[in-house]
CSV table of C-alpha atoms in Angstrom, one decimal:
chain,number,residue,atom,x,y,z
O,12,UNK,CA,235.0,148.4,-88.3
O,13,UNK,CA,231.7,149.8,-86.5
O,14,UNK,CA,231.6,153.2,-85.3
O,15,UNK,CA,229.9,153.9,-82.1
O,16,UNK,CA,229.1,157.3,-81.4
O,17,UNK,CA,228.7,158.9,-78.3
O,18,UNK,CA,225.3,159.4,-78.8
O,19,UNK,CA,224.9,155.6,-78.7
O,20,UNK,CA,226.9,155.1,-75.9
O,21,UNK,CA,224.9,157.2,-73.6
O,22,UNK,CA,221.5,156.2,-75.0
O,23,UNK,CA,222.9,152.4,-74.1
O,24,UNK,CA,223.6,153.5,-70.6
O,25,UNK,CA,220.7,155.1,-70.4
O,26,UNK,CA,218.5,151.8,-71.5
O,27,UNK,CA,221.0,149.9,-68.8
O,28,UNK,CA,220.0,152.4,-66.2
O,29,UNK,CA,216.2,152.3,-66.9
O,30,UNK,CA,216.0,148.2,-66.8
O,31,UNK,CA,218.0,148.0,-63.7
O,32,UNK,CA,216.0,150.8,-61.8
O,33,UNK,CA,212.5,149.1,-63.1
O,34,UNK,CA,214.2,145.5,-62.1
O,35,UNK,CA,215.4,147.0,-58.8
O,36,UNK,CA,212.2,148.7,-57.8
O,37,UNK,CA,210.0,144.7,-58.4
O,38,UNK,CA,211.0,143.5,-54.9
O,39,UNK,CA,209.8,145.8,-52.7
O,40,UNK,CA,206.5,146.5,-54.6
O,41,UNK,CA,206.3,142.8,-54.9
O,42,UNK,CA,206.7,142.0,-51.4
O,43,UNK,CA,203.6,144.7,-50.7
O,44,UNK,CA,201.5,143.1,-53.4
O,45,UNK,CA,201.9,139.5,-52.6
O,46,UNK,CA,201.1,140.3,-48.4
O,47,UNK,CA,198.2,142.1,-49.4
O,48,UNK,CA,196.7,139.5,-52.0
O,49,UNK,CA,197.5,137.0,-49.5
O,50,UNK,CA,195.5,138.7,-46.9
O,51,UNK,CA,192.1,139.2,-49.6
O,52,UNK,CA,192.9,135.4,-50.5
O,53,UNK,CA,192.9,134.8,-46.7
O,54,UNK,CA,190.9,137.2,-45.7
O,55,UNK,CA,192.9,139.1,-43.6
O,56,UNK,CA,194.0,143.1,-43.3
O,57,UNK,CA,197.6,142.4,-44.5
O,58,UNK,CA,200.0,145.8,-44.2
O,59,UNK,CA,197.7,148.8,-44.3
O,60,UNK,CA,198.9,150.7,-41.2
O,61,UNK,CA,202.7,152.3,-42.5
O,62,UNK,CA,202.1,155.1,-44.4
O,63,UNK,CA,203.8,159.2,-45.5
O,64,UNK,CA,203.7,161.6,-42.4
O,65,UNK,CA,199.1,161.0,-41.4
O,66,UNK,CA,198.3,158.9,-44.4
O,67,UNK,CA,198.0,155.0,-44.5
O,68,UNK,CA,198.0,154.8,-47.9
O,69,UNK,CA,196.8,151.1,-47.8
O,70,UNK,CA,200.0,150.3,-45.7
O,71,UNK,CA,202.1,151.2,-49.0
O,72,UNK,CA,205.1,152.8,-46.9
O,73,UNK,CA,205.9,148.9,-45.4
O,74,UNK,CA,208.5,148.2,-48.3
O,75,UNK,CA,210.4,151.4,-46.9
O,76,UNK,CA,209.9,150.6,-43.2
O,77,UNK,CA,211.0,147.1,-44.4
O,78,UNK,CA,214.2,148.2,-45.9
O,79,UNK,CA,215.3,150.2,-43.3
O,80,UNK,CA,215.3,147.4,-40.7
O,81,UNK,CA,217.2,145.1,-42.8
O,82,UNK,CA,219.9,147.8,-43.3
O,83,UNK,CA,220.1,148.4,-39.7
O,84,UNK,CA,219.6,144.1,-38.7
O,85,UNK,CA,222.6,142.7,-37.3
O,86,UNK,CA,224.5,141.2,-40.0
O,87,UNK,CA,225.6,138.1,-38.5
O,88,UNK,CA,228.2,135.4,-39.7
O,89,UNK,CA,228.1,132.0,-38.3
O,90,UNK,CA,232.1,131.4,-37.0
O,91,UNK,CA,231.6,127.7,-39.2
O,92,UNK,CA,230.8,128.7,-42.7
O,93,UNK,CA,233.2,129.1,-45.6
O,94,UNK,CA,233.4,132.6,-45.2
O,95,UNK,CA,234.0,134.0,-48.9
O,96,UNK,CA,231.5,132.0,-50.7
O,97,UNK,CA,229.2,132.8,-48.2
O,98,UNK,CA,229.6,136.3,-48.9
O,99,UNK,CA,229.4,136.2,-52.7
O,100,UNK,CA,226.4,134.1,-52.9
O,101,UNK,CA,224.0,136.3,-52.1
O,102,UNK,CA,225.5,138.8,-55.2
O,103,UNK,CA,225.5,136.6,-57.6
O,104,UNK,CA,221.5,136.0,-58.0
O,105,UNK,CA,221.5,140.1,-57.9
O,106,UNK,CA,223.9,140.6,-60.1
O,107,UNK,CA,222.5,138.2,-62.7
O,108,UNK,CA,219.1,139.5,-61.9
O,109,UNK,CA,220.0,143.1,-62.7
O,110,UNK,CA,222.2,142.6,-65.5
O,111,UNK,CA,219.4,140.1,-67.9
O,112,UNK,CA,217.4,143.5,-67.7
O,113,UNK,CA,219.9,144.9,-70.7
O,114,UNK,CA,218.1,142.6,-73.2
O,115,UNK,CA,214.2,144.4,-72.5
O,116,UNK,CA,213.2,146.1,-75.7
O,117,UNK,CA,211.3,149.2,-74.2
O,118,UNK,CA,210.1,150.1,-77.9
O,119,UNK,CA,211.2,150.3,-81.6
O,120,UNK,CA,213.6,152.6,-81.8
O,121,UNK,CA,213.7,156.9,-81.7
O,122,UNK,CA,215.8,159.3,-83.7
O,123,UNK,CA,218.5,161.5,-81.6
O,124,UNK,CA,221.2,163.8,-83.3
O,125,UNK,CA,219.9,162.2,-87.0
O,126,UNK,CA,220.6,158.5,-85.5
O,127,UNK,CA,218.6,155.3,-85.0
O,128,UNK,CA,218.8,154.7,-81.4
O,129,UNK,CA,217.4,151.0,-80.5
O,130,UNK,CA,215.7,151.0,-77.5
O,131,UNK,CA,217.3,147.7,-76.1
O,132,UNK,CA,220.2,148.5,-74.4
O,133,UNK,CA,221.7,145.3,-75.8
O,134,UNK,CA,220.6,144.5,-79.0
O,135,UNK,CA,221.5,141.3,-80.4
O,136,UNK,CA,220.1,138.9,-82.9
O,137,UNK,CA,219.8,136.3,-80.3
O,138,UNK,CA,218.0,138.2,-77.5
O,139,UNK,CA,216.6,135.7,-76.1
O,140,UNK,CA,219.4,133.1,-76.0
O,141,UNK,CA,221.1,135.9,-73.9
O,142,UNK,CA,218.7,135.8,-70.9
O,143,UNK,CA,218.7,132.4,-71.4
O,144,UNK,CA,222.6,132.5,-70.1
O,145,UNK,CA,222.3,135.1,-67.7
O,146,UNK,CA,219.5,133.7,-66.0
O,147,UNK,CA,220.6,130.0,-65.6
O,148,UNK,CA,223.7,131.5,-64.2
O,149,UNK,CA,221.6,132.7,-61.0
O,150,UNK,CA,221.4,129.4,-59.7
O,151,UNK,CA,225.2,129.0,-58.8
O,152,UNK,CA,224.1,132.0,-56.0
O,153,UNK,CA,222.0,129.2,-54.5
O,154,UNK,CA,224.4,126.3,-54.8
O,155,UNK,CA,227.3,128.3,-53.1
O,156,UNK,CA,224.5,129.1,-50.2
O,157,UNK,CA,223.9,125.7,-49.6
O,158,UNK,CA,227.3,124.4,-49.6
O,159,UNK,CA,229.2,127.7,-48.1
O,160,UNK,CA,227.0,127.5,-45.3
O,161,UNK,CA,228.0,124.5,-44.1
O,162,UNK,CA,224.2,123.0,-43.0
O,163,UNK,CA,222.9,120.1,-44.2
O,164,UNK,CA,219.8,121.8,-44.9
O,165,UNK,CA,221.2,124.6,-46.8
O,166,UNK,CA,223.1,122.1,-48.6
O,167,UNK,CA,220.2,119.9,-49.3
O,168,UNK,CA,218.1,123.2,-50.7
O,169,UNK,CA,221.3,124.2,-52.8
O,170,UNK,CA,221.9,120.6,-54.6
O,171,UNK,CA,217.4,120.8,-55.4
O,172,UNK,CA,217.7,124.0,-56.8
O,173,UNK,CA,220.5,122.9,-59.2
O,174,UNK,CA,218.6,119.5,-60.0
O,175,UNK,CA,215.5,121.5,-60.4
O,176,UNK,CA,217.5,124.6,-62.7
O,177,UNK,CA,218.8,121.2,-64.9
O,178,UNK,CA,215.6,119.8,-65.5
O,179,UNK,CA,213.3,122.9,-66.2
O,180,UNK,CA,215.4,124.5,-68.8
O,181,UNK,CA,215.7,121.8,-70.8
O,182,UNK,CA,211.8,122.0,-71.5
O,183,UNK,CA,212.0,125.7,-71.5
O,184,UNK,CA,214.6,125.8,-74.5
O,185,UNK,CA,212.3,123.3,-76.4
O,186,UNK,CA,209.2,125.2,-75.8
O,187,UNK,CA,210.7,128.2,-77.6
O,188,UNK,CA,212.5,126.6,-80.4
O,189,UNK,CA,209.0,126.2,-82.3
O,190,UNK,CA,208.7,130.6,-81.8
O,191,UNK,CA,212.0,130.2,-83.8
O,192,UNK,CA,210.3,127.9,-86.4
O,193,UNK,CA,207.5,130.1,-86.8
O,194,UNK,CA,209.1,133.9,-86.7
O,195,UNK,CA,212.4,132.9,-88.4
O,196,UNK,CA,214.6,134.8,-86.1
O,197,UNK,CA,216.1,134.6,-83.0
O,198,UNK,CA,215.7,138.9,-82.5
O,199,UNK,CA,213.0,139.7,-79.7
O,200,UNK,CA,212.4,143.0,-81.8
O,201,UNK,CA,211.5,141.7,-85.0
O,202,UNK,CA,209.2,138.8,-83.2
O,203,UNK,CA,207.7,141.7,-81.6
O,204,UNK,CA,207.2,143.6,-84.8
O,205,UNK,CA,205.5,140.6,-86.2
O,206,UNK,CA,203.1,139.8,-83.3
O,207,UNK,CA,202.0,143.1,-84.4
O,208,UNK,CA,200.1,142.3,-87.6
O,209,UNK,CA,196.5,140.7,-87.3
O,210,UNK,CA,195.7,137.5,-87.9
O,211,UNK,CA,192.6,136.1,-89.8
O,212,UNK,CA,191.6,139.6,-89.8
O,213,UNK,CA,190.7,140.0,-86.4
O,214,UNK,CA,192.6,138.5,-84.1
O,215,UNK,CA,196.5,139.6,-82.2
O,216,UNK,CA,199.1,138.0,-84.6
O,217,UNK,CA,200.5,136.8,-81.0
O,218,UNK,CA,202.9,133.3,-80.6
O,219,UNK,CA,200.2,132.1,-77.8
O,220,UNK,CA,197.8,131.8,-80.9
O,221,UNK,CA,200.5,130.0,-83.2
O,222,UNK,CA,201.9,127.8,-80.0
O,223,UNK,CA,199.6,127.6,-76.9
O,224,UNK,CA,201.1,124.4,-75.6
O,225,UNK,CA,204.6,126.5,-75.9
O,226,UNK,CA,203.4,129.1,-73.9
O,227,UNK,CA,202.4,126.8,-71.3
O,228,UNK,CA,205.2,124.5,-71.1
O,229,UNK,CA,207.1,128.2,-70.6
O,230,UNK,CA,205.1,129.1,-68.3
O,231,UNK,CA,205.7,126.6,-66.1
O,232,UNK,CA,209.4,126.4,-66.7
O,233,UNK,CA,209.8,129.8,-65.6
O,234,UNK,CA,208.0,129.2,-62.2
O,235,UNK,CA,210.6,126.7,-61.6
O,236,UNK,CA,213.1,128.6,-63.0
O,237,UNK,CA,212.5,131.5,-60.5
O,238,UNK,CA,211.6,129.4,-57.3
O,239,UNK,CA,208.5,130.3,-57.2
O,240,UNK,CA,205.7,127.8,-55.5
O,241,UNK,CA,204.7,125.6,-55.9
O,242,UNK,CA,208.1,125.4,-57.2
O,243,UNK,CA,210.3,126.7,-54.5
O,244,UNK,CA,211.7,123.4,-52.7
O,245,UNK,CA,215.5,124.9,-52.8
O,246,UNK,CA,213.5,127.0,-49.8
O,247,UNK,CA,211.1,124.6,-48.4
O,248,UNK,CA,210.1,125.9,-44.7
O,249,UNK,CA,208.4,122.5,-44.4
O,250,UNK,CA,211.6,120.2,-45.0
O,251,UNK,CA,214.4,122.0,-44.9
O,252,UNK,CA,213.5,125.1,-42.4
O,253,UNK,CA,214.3,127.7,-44.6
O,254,UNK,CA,217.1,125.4,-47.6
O,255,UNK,CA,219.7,127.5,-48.6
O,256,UNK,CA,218.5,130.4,-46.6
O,257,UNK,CA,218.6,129.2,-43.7
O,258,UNK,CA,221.9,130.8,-42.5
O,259,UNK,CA,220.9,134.0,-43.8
O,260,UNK,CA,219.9,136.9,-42.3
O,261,UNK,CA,219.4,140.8,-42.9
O,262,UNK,CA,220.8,142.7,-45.9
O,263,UNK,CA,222.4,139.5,-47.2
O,264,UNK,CA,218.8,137.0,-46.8
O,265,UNK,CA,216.7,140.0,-48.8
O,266,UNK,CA,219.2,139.8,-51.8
O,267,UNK,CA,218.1,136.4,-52.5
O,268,UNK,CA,215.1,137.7,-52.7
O,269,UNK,CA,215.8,141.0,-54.7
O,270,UNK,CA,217.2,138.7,-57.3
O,271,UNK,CA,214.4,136.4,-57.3
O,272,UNK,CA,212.0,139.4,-58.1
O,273,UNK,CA,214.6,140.9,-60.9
O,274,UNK,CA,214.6,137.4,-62.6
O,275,UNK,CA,210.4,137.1,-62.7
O,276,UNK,CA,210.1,140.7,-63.6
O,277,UNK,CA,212.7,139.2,-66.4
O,278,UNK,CA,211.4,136.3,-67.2
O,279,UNK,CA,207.6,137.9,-67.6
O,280,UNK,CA,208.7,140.9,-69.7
O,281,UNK,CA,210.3,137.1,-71.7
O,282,UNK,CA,206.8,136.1,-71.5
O,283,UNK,CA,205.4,139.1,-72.6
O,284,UNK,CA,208.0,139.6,-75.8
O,285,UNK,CA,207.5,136.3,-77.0
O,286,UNK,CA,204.0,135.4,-76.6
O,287,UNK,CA,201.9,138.5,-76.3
O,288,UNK,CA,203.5,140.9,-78.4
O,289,UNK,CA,205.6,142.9,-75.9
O,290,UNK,CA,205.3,146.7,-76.0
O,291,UNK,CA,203.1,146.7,-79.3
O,292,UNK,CA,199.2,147.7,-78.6
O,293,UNK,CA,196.8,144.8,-80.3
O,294,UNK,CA,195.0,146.2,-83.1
O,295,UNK,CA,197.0,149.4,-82.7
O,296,UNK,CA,200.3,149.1,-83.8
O,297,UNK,CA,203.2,151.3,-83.1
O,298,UNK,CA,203.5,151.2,-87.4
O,299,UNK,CA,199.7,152.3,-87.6
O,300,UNK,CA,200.0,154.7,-85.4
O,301,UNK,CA,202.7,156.6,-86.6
O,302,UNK,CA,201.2,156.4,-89.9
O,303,UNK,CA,198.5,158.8,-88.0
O,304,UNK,CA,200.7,160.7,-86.4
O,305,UNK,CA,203.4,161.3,-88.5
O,306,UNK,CA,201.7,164.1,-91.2
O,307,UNK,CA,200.8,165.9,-87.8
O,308,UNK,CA,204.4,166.0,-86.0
O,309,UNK,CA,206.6,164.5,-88.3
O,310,UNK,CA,208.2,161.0,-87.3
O,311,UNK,CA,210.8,162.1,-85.8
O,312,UNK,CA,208.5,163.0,-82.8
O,313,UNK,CA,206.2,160.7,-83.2
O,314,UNK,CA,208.2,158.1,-82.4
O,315,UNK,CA,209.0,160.4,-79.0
O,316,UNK,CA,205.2,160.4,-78.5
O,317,UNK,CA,205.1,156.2,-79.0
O,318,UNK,CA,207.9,155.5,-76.8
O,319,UNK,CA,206.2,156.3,-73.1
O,320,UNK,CA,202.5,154.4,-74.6
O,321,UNK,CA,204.9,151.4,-76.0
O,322,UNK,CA,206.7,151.3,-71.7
O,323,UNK,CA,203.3,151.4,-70.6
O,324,UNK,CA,201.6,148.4,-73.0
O,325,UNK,CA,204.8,146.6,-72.2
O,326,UNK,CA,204.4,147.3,-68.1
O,327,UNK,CA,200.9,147.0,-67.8
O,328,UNK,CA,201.4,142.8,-69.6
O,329,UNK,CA,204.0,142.6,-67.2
O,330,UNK,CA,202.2,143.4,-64.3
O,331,UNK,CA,198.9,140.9,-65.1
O,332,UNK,CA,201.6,138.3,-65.5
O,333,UNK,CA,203.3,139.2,-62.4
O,334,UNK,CA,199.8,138.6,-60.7
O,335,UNK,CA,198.9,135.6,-61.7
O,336,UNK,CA,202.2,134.6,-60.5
O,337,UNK,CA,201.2,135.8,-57.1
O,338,UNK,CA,197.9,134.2,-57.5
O,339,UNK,CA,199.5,130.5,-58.3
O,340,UNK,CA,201.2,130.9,-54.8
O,341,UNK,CA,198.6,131.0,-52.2
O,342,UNK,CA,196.5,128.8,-54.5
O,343,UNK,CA,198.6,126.0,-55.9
O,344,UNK,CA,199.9,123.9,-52.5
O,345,UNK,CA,204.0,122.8,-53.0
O,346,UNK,CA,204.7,119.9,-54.3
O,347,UNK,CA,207.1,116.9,-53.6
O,348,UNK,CA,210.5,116.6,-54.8
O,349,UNK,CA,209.6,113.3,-56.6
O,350,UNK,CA,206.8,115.4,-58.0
O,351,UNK,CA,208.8,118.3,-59.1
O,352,UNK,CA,211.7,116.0,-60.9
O,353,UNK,CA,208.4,113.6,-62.7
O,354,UNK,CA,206.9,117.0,-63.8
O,355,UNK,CA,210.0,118.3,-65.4
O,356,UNK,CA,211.0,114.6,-67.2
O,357,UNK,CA,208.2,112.6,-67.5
O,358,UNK,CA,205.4,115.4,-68.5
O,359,UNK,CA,206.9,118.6,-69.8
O,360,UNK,CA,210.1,117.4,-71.7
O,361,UNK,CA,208.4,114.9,-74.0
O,362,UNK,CA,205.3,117.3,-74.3
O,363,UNK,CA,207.7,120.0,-75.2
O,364,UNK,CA,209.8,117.8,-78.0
O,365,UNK,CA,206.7,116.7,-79.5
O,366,UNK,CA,205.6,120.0,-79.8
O,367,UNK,CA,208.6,121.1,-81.5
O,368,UNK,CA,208.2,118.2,-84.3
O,369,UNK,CA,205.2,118.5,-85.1
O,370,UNK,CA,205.5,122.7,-85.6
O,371,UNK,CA,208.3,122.0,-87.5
O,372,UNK,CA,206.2,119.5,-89.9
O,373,UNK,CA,203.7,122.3,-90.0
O,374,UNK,CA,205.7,125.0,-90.4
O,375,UNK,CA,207.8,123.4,-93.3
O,376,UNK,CA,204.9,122.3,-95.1
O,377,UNK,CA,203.8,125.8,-95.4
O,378,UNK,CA,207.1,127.4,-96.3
O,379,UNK,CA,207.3,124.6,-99.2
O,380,UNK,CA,203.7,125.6,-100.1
């Protein structure tokens, strides 16, 4: 029988707390970031005018002035949609969202009250697998949408986004089995650890070095996987006036998007972990470093002193990612449906599956070696 002490238990809420503050805070910094790199893109001012008391501040106070209208928007219900569903949908992207955040590892681990406290909130030996569930259960938020609101075009946006969830993650698994191959585990923390070494004596021991074409059949996935554009034709303002959103207003329309954000701030901390060595520092190690700091502190608090440097490593890949993201939407135009579906089956699945054979010929020839 395991023990759990109470020292664990709060350090696990703690962890909980952390990812779903950081996953609750992406949207509205999001929302600023992406209106004001579509304006440089555009060449336009974008929000610079709402501001704290006399300062501008580059328009940063426009998330708050943002929120507060949607609290106080009239929260309207059309008298013909199927009222409960139409409620829940919007929570269950959220929810989801929010609750993948429990599987980021924020660092090694620290010492409190003479125990090992992991910082992953949940730490199991199939990290990965886990956001895997969580986040393909996001898209039943956008089915029930479509259907509960009772409009063909909500409906037609709710059955793409299911269609389009079905094909991408197919692909996505199969790009990441060959990580699996090469790392032999399924724990994000020990691929981490090993994405810390160096590799021909000068390069990041990273995954995109052992499996580019993984990393870029993922990173496409997770664009679809998200609705993101050139992606996003559950949403598709062109076709379907606004898909499953388009009875959606207020509180209830913005947490669609809060989950949306939650689930790419996910998905690129994913990216990060799996690819790029997560919260480790390239060519610095969290092992080397305490090595130096350790006969100065003692390790006990010098793994206090690593733990805000390995947030901010992890953060800092995080947010480039989360750029580029922003980038591929006002650059990239949308495509068709019949484009999206012959991306997903005709390109990325069998590029993905050979990809997976022939790392796992490689990689058995050199275990057998």
């Amino acid at each position: 029988m395991i023990e759990i002490s109470f020292t664990q238990i709060i350090s696990t809420i703690l962890l909980m707390l952390l990812g779903i503050a950081v996953g609750a805070q992406v949207a509205p910094i999001m929302s600023w970031v992406e209106r004001r790199q579509c304006a440089i893109i555009q060449r336009r001012l974008g929000p610079n005018r709402v501001g704290f008391f006399q300062f501008r501040l580059l328009g940063l106070g426009q998330p708050i002035a943002d929120a507060i209208k949607l609290l106080f928007k009239e929260d309207f219900v059309p008298p013909y949609v199927h009222k409960v569903f139409y409620v829940l949908a919007p929570v269950v992207p959220v929810a989801t969202g929010l609750a993948v955040t429990v599987a980021i590892p924020w660092g090694s681990h620290v010492v409190v009250n003479n125990q090992i406290i992991n910082l992953q909130a949940v730490n199991l030996n199939s990290g990965f697998l886990l956001i895997f569930a969580l986040s393909s259960l996001a898209v039943y938020g956008v089915t029930l949408a479509g259907w509960s609101s009772n409009n063909k075009y909500s409906l037609l946006g709710g059955l793409r986004a299911s269609a389009q969830m079905v094909s991408y993650e197919v692909a996505m698994g199969l790009s990441i089995i060959p990580l699996v191959f090469i790392w032999g585990t399924l724990d994000l923390q020990t691929m981490i650890t090993k994405q810390s070494e160096i590799l021909w004596g000068f390069l990041p021991n990273w995954g995109f070095i052992h499996a580019p074409i993984s990393f870029f059949v993922f990173i496409v996935t997770i664009f679809a996987e998200t609705n993101r554009l050139p992606f996003d034709l559950a949403e598709s303002e062109g076709e379907l006036v606004a898909g499953f959103l388009t009875e959606y207003g207020a509180m209830r329309w913005s947490l669609f998007f809060l989950g949306e954000y939650s689930m790419m701030f996910v998905m690129c901390v994913l990216t990060v972990s799996l690819f790029f060595g997560g919260y480790e520092l390239p060519w610095l190690s969290q092992h080397y470093l305490l090595e130096i700091l350790t006969p100065q502190v003692g390790e006990v608090l010098a793994r206090w002193v690593l733990l805000p440097l390995g947030i901010i490593v992890l953060l800092t890949k995080v947010i480039l990612l989360m750029w580029i993201f922003v980038q591929v939407r006002f650059t990239i135009p949308r495509f068709r449906y019949d484009q999206l579906m012959k991306l997903g089956w005709i390109y990325l699945l069998p590029i993905a599956l050979i990809n997976l054979i022939i790392t796992a010929i490689i990689t058995a020839i050199v275990k057998f070696h």
